Each structure stands twice: as C-alpha cells, then as structure tokens.
PDB file of C-alpha atoms in Angstrom:
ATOM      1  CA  UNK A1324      -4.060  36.861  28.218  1.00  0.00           C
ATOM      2  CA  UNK A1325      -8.100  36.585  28.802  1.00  0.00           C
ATOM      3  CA  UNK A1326      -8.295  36.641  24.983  1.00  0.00           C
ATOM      4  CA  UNK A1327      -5.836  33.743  24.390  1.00  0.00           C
ATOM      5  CA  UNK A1328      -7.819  31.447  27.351  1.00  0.00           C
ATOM      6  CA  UNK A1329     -10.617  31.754  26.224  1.00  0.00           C
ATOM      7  CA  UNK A1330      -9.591  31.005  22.249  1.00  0.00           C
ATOM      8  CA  UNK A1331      -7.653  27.482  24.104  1.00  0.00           C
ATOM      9  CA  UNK A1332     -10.765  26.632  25.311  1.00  0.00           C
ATOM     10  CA  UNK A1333     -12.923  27.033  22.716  1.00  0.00           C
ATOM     11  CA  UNK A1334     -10.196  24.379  20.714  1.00  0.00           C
ATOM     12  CA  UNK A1335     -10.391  22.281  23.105  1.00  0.00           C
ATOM     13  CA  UNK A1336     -14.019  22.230  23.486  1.00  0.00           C
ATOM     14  CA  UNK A1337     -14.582  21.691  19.543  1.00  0.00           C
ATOM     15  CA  UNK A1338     -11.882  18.581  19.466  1.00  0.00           C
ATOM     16  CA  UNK A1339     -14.040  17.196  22.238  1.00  0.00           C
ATOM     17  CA  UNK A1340     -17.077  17.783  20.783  1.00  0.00           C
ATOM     18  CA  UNK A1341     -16.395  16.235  17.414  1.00  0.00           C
ATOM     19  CA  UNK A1342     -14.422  13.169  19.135  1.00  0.00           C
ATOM     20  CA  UNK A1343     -17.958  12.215  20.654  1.00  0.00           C
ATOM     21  CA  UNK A1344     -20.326  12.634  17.700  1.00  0.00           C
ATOM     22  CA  UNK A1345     -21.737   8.776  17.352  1.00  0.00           C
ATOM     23  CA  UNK A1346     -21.650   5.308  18.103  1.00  0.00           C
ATOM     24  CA  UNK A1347     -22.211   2.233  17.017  1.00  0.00           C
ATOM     25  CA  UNK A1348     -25.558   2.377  16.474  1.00  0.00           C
ATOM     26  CA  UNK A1349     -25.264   5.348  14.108  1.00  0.00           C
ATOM     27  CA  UNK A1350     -22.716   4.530  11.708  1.00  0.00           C
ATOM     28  CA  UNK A1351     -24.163   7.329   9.743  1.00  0.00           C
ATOM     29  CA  UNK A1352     -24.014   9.743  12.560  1.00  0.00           C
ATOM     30  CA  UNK A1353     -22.353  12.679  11.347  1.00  0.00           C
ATOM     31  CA  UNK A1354     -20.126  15.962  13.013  1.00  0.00           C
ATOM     32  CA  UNK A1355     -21.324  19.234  11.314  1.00  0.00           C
ATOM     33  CA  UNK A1356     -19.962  20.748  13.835  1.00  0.00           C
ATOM     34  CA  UNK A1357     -17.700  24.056  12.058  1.00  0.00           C
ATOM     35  CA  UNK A1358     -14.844  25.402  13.141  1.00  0.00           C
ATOM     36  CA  UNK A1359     -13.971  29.659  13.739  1.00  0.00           C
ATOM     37  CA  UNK A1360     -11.454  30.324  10.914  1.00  0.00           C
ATOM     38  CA  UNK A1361      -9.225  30.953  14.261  1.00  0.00           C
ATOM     39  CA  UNK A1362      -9.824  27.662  15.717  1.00  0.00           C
ATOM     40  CA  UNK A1363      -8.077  25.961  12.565  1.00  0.00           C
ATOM     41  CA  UNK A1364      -4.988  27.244  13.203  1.00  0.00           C
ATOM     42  CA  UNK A1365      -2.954  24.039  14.078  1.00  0.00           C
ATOM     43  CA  UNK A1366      -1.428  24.426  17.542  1.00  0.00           C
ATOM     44  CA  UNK A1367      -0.423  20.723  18.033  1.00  0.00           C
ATOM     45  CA  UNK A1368       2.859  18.920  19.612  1.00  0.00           C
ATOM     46  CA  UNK A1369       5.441  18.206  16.653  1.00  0.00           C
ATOM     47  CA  UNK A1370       5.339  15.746  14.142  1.00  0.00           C
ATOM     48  CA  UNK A1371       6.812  12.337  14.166  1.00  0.00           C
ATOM     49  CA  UNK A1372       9.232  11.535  11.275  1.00  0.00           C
ATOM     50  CA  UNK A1373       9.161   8.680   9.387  1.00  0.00           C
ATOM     51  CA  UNK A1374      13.060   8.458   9.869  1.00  0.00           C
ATOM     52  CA  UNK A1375      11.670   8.430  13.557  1.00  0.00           C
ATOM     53  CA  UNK A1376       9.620   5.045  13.564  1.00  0.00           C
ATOM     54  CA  UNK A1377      11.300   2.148  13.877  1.00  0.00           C
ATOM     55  CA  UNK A1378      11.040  -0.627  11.728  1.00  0.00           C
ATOM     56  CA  UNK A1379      10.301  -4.045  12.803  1.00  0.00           C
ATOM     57  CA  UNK A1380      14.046  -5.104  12.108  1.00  0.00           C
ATOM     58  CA  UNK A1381      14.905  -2.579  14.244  1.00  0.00           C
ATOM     59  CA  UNK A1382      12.238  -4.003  17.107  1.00  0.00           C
ATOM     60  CA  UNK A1383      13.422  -7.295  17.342  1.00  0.00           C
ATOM     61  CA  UNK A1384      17.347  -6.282  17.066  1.00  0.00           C
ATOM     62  CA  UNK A1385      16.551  -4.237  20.032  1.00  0.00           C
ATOM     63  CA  UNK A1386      14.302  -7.342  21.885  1.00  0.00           C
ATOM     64  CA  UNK A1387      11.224  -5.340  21.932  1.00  0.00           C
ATOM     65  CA  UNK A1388      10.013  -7.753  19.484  1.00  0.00           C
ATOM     66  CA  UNK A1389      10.979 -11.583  20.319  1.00  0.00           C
ATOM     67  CA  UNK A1390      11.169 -14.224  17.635  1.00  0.00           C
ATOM     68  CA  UNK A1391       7.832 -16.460  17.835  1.00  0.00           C
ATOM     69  CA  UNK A1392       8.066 -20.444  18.266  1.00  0.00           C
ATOM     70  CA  UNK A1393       7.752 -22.247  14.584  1.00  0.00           C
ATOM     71  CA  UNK A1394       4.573 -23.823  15.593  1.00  0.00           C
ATOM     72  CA  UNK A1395       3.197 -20.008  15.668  1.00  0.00           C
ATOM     73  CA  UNK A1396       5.105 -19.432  12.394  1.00  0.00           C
ATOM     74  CA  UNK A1397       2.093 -18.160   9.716  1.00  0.00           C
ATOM     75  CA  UNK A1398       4.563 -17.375   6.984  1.00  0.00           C
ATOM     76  CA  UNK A1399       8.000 -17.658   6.442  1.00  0.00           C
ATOM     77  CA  UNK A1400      10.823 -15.427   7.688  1.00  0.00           C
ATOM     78  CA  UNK A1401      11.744 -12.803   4.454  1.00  0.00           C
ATOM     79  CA  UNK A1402      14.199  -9.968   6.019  1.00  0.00           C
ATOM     80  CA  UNK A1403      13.017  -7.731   3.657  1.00  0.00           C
ATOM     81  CA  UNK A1404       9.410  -7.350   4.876  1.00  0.00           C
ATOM     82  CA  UNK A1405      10.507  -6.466   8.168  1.00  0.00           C
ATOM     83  CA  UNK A1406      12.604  -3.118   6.695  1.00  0.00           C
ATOM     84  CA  UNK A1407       8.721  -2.098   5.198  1.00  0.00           C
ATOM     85  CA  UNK A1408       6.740  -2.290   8.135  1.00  0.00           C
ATOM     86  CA  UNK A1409       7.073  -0.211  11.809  1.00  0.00           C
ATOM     87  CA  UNK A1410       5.110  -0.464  15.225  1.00  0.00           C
ATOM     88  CA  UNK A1411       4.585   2.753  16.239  1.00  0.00           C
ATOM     89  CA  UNK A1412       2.807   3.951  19.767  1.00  0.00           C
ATOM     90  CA  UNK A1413       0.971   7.507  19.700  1.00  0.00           C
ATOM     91  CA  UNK A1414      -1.288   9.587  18.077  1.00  0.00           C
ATOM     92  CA  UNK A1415      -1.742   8.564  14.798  1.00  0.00           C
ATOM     93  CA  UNK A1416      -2.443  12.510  14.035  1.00  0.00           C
ATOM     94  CA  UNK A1417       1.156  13.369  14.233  1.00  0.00           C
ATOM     95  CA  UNK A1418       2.612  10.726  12.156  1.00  0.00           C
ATOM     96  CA  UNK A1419       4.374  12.549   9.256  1.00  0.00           C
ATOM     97  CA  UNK A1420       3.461  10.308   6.081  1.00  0.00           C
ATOM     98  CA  UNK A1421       2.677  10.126   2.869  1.00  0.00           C
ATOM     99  CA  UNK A1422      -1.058   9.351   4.350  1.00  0.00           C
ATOM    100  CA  UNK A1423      -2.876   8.056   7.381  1.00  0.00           C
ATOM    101  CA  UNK A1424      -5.698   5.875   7.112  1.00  0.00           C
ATOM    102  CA  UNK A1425      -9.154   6.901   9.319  1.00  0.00           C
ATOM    103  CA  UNK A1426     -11.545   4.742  10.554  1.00  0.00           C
ATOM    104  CA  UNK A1427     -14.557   6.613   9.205  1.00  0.00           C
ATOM    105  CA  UNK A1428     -18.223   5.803  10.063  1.00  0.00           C
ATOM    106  CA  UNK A1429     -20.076   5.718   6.343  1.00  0.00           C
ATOM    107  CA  UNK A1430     -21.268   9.402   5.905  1.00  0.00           C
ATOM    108  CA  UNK A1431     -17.219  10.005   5.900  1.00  0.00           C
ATOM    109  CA  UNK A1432     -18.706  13.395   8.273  1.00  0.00           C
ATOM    110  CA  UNK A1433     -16.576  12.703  11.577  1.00  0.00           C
ATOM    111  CA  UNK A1434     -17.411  10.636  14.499  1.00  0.00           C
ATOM    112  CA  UNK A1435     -15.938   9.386  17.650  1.00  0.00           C
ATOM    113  CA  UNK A1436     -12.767   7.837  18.255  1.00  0.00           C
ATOM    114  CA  UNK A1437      -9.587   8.821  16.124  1.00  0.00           C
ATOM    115  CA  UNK A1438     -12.223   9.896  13.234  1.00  0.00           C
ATOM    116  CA  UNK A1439     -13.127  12.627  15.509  1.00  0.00           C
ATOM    117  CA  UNK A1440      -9.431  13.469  16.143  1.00  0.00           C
ATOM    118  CA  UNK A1441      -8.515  13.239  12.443  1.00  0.00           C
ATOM    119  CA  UNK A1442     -11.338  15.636  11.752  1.00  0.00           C
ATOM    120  CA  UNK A1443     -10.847  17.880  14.647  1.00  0.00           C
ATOM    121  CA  UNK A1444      -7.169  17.661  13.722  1.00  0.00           C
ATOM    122  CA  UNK A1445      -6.792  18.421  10.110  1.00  0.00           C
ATOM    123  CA  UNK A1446      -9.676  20.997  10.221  1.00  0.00           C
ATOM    124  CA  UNK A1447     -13.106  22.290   8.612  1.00  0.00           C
ATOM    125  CA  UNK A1448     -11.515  22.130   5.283  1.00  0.00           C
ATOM    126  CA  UNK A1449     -11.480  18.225   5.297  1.00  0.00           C
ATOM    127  CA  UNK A1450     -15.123  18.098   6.632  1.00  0.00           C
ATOM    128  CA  UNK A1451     -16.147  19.896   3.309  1.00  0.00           C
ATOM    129  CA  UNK A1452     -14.416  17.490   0.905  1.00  0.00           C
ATOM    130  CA  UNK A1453     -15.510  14.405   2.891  1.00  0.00           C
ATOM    131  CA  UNK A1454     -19.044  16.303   2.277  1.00  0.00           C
ATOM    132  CA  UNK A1455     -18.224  15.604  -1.616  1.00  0.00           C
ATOM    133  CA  UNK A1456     -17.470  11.996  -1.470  1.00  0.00           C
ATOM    134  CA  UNK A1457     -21.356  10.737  -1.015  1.00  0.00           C
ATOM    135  CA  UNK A1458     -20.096   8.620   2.087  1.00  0.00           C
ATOM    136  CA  UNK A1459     -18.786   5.136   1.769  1.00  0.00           C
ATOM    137  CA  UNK A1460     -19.867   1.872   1.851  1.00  0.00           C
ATOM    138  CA  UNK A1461     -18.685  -1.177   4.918  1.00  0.00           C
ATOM    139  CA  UNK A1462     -15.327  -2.372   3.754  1.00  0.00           C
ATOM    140  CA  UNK A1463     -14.297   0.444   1.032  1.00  0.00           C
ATOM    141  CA  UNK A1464     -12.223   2.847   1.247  1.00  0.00           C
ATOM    142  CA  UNK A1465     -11.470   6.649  -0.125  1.00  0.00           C
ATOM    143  CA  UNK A1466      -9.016   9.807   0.081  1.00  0.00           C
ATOM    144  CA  UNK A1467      -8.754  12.596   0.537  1.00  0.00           C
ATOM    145  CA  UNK A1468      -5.950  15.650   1.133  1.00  0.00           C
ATOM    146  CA  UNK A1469      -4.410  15.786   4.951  1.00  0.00           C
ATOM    147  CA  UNK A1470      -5.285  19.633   5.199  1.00  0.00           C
ATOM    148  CA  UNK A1471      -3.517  20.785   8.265  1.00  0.00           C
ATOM    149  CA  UNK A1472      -2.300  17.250   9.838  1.00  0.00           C
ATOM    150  CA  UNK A1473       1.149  16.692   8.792  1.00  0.00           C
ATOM    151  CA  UNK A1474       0.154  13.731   6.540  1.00  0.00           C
ATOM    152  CA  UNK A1475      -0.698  14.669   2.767  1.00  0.00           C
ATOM    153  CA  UNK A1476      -3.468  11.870   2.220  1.00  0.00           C
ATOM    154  CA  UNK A1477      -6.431  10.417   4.394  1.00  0.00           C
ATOM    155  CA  UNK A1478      -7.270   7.449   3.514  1.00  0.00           C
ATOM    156  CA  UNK A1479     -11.031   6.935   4.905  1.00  0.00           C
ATOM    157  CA  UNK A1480     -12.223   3.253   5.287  1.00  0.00           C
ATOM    158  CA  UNK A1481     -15.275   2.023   6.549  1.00  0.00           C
ATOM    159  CA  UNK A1482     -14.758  -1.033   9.312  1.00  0.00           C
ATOM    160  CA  UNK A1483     -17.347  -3.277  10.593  1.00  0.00           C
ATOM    161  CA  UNK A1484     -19.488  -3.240  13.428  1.00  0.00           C
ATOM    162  CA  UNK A1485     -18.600  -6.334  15.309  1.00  0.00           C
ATOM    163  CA  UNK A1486     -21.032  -8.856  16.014  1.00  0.00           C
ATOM    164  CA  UNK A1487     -20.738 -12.655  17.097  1.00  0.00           C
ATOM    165  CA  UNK A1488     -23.637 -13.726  15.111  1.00  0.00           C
ATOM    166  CA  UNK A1489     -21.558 -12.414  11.724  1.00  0.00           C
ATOM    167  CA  UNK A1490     -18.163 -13.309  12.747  1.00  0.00           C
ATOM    168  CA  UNK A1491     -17.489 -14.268   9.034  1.00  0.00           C
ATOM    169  CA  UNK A1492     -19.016 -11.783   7.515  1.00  0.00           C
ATOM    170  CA  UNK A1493     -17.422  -8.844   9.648  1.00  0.00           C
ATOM    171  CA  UNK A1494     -13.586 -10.680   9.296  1.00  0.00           C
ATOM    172  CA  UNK A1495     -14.499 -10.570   5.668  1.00  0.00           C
ATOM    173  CA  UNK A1496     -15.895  -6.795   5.997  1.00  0.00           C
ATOM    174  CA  UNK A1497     -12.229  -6.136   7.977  1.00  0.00           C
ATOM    175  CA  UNK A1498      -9.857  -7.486   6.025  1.00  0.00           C
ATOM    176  CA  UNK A1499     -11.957  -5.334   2.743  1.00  0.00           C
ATOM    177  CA  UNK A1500     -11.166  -2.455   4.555  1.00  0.00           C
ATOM    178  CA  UNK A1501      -7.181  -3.086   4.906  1.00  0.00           C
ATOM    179  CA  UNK A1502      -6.993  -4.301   1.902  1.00  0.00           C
ATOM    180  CA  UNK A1503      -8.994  -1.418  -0.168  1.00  0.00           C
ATOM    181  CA  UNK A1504      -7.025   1.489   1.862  1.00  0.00           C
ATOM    182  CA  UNK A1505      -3.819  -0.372   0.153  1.00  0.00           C
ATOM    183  CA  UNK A1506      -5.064  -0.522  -2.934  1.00  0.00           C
ATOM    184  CA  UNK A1507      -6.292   3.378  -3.014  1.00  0.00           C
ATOM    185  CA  UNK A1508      -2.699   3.847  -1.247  1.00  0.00           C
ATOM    186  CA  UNK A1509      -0.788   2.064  -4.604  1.00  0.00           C
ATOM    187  CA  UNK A1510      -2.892   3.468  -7.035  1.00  0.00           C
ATOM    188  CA  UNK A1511      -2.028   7.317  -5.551  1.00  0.00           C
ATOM    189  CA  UNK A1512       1.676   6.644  -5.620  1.00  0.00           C
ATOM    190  CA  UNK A1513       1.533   6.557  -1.546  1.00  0.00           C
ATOM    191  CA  UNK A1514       4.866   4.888  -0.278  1.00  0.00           C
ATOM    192  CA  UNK A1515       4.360   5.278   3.114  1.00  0.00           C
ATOM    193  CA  UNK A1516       0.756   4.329   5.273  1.00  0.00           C
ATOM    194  CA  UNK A1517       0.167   4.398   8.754  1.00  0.00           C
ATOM    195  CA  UNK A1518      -3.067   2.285  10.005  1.00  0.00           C
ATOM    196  CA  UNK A1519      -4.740   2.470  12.805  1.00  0.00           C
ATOM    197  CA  UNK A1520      -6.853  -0.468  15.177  1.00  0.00           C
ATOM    198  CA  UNK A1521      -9.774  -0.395  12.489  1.00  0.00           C
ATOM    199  CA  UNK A1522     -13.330  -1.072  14.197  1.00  0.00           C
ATOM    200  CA  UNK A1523     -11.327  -2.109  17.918  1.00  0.00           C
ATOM    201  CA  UNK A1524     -12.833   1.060  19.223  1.00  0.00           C
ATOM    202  CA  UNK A1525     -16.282   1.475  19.598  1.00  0.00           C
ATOM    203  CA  UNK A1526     -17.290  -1.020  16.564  1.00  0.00           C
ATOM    204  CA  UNK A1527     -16.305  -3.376  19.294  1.00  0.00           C
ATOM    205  CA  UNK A1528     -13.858  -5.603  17.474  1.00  0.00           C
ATOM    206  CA  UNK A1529     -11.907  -7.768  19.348  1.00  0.00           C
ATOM    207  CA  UNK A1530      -8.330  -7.050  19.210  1.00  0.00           C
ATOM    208  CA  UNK A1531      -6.546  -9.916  18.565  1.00  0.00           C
ATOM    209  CA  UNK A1532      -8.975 -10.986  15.840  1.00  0.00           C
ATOM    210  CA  UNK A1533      -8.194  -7.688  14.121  1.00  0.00           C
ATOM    211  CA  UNK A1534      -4.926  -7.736  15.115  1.00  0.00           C
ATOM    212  CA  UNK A1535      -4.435 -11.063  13.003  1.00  0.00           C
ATOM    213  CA  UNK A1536      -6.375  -9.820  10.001  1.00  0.00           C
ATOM    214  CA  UNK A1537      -4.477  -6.798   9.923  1.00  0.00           C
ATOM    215  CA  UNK A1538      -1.097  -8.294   9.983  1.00  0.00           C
ATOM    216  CA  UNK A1539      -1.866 -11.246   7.421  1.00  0.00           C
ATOM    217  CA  UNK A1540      -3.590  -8.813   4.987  1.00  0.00           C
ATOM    218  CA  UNK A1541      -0.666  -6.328   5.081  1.00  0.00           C
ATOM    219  CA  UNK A1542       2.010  -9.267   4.461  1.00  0.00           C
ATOM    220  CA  UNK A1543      -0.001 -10.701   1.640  1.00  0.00           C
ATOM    221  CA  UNK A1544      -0.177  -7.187  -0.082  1.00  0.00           C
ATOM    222  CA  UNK A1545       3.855  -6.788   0.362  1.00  0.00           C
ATOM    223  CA  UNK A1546       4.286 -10.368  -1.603  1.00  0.00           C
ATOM    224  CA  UNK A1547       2.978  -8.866  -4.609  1.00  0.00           C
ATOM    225  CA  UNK A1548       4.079  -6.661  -7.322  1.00  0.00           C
ATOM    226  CA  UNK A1549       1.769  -4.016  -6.613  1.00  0.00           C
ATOM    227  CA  UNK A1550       2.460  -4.020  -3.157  1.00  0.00           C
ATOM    228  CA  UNK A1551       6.059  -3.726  -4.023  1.00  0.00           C
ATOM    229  CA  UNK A1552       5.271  -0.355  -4.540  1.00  0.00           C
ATOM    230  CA  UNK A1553       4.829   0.257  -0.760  1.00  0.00           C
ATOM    231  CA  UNK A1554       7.783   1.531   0.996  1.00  0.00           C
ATOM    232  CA  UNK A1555       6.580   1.619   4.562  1.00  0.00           C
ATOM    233  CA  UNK A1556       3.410   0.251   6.739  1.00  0.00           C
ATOM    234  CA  UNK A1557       3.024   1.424   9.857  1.00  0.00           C
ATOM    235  CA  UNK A1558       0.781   0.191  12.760  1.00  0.00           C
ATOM    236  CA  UNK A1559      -0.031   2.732  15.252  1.00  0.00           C
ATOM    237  CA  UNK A1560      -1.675   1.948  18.064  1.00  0.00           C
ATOM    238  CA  UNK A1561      -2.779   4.002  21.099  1.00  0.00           C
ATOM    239  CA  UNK A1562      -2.941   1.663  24.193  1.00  0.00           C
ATOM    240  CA  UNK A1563      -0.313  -0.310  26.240  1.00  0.00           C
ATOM    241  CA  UNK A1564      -2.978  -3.143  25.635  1.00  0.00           C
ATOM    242  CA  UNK A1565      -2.670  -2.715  22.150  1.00  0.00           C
ATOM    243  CA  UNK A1566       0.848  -2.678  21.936  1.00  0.00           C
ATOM    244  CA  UNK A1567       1.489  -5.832  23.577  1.00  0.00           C
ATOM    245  CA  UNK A1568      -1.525  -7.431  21.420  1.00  0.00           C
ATOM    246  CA  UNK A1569       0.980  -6.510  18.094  1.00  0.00           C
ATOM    247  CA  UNK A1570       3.421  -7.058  19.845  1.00  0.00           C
ATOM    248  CA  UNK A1571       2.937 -10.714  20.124  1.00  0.00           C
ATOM    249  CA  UNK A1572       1.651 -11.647  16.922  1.00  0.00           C
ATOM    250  CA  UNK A1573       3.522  -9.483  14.666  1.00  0.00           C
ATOM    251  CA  UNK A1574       6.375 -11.627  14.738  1.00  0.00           C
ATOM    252  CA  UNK A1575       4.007 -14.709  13.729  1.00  0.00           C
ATOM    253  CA  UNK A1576       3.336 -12.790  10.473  1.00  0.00           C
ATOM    254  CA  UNK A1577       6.723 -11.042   9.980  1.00  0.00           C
ATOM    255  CA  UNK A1578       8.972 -13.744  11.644  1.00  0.00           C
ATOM    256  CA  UNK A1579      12.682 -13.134  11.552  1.00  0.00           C
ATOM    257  CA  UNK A1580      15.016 -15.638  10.204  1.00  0.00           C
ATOM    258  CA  UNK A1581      17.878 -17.228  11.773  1.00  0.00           C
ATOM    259  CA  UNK A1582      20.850 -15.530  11.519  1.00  0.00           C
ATOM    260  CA  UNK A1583      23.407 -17.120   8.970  1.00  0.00           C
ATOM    261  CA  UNK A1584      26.893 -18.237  10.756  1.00  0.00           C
ATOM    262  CA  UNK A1585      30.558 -16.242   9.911  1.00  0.00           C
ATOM    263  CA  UNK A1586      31.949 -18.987   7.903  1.00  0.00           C
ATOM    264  CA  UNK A1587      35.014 -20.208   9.187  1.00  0.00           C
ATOM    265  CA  UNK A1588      38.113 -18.433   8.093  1.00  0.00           C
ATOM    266  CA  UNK A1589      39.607 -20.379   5.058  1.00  0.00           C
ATOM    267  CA  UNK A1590      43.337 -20.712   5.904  1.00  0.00           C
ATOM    268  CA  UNK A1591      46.410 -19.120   3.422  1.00  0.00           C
ATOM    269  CA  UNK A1592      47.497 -21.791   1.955  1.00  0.00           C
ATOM    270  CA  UNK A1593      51.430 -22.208   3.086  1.00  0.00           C
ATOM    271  CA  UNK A1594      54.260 -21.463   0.222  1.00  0.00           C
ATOM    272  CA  UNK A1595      55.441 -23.991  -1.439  1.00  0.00           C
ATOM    273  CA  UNK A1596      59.208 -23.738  -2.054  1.00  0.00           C
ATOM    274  CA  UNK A1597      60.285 -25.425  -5.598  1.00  0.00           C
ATOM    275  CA  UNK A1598      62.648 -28.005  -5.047  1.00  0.00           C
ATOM    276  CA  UNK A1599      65.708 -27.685  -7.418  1.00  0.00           C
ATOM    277  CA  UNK A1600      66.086 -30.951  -9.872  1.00  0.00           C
ATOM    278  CA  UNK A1601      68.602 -33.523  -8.872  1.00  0.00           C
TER     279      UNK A1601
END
C-alpha cells in the first residue's frame, strides 16, 4: 500500500509540475520535465464518447441553447451546421476524437494551462515527437499522434499573446490559428475536432472576443467544400464562465431556423355518385 502512495504522488506531482512550466512572457518556455516509464501508465477517469456530446441541435431542442434576436443574427439559420458542431463542458483530455487541438506555446515542449495537461496526459512519448517538429510559429498549427489520451491526433497551434495595442494583429494571429488546425484537421482525414479557449488562459485573451472569432471561423470553414469534410466540431470549455460566454453567442453564429408549420390536412374529396341519364 506504501508502494502504491507514494507512485500516486509522484503522478500527481509530475502533472502539476508540467501544468506550471511558463507564462506569457516565455512563449518559448519549455517542460523537459520526463516521466518514470511507471508514471505513463494512464490512470485517468473514462473517456467521453463522441455519441456522448451533444450537438447544438440537440442544445437548443433541450433550451440550453435559446434562439438569438435577428438583430444578433451573423449568418443565416442552416439546420445542418448545427448537427456538425457540439458544446461540450470538461476536460478536453478525455474527449474521445479523432483529435484534440492544444494550445501550444512555440517550442511545441509543454507549458501551462491545458498544454501542460495534454502533455502530462498523453505522456513522455509525445514530448519526444513535439521535440522533432522544430516548434511553431504564432498562428500555425501542427500534429502529432494522441499517445496515451484517448484522442488519435493533437493538433498543436500557436495562439497569440493578447495585447490592446495589437488588437488587429492578435484577432488576425487568432483566427490563423483556428483556421490552420482545420486545415491540418482536413488534410489528415480528421472528421471529428474538439477545440479548446485558444490564448483565453494565460495569453490573456478576452473571452468573448475569442469566443466570436472562434465561432465565425468554424462556420465559415463548414460552408465550404473542404470543410464539408468535417463531421463534428466541438467546443470544450472548462469554466461555468466560459460556458455561458458560448453559450450566448453560439446561437448568433449557428442560429436555428423557424420551425416550418404541419400543413393543414387536405380533405378526401367526397364521392361523387354518377347520375343515371334521363
């Protein structure tokens, strides 16, 4: 019983470690922190199914999700959209998908935030590929394989750290990075992606700003034909905060259309007896 303690604790100690490796101010900062063969054997809660996440059809039959005003309206209603794309609260780590997108710092090495927890998650293996990859540049995005998370792809994306004095130049920087993890997503036949809050965490970006470039760079991908190819897009976010923040504008970007009326029953016409000839 001593043996197995101690072993928890050192797991927990290393996942802490590596979710606290940098900040903003080192965007290069790296976690070469290694793992004990032992400490990578996954002892996590259960995955979450994709059959599991509900889609935003789902959220606004249910009222979670209420129909904005048409002042609000950016786009208009298509049902199908809102069968490809889910709100999802928890840890993105769990989500079982074709991939799961990181918000990686540039040397790709592990940082804070859910970078640390997708690194301290998916184990030393993934540290040593990332370690091939030559880091990444603000806005760009790359993969790599899941290891042991129950995705099969990271997608790692670079997201900007937020200043007011750039506000243009750091929207422009976000919506790169959405928009590059889809296109690495299409061109490695992934149907199913799961984002998280890029650069909301300690890149400092403010949430409904990102919020809003997430959403319209995600519907304008779905409009065309290669972003046909994507089955699923799913938002996860970790805060009650956060939720509400989608929550509110994601049915200005994915608005759901009035619901056409039963026709009126047409009525038999009556039988028409032939009248004999006089």
């Amino acid at each position: 019983m001593a043996i197995a303690f101690r072993w928890c604790h050192r797991l927990r100690t290393s996942i802490t470690v590596a979710a606290k490796m940098s900040t903003p101010d080192s965007p290069n900062a790296s976690s070469d922190s290694e793992f004990d063969d032992e400490e990578q054997i996954p002892i996590r809660p259960a995955s979450v199914k994709l059959q599991d996440i509900k889609t935003i059809a789902a959220l606004f039959e249910s009222g979670v999700l209420k129909p904005a005003t048409s002042e609000k309206l950016q786009y208009k209603p298509d049902p199908t959209l809102l069968e490809r794309v889910s709100l999802y609260q928890g840890d993105i780590t769990r989500v079982d998908v074709d991939a799961i997108v990181n918000a990686a710092n540039r040397s790709l090495l592990g940082s804070g935030g859910v970078d640390g927890a997708i690194h301290a998650a998916a184990g030393r293996k993934l540290l040593e590929e990332c370690r091939e990859l030559n880091g990444c540049l603000t806005g760009e995005s790359k993969i790599t394989r899941g290891y042991n998370l129950p995705a099969r792809h990271i997608i790692h994306t670079v997201g900007p750290v937020y200043t007011v004095r750039e506000k243009e130049e750091k929207a422009a920087q976000l919506t790169s990075s959405y928009k590059t993890s889809l296109e690495v997503a299409v061109e490695n036949a992934i149907r199913h992606v799961a984002f998280p809050s890029i650069s909301t965490g300690i890149y400092s970006y403010p949430i409904v700003s990102a919020t809003r470039i997430a959403l319209d760079t995600v519907r304008k991908c779905l409009e065309t034909e290669e972003g046909s190819k994507l089955e699923r897009v799913i938002f996860v976010v970790w805060s009650d905060k956060d939720k509400e923040v989608y929550e509110t504008l994601i049915p200005e970007y994915f608005p759901i259309g009035e619901k056409p009326e039963s026709p009126e029953p047409v009525a038999e016409p009556e039988s028409v007896t032939a009248e004999p000839e006089a």
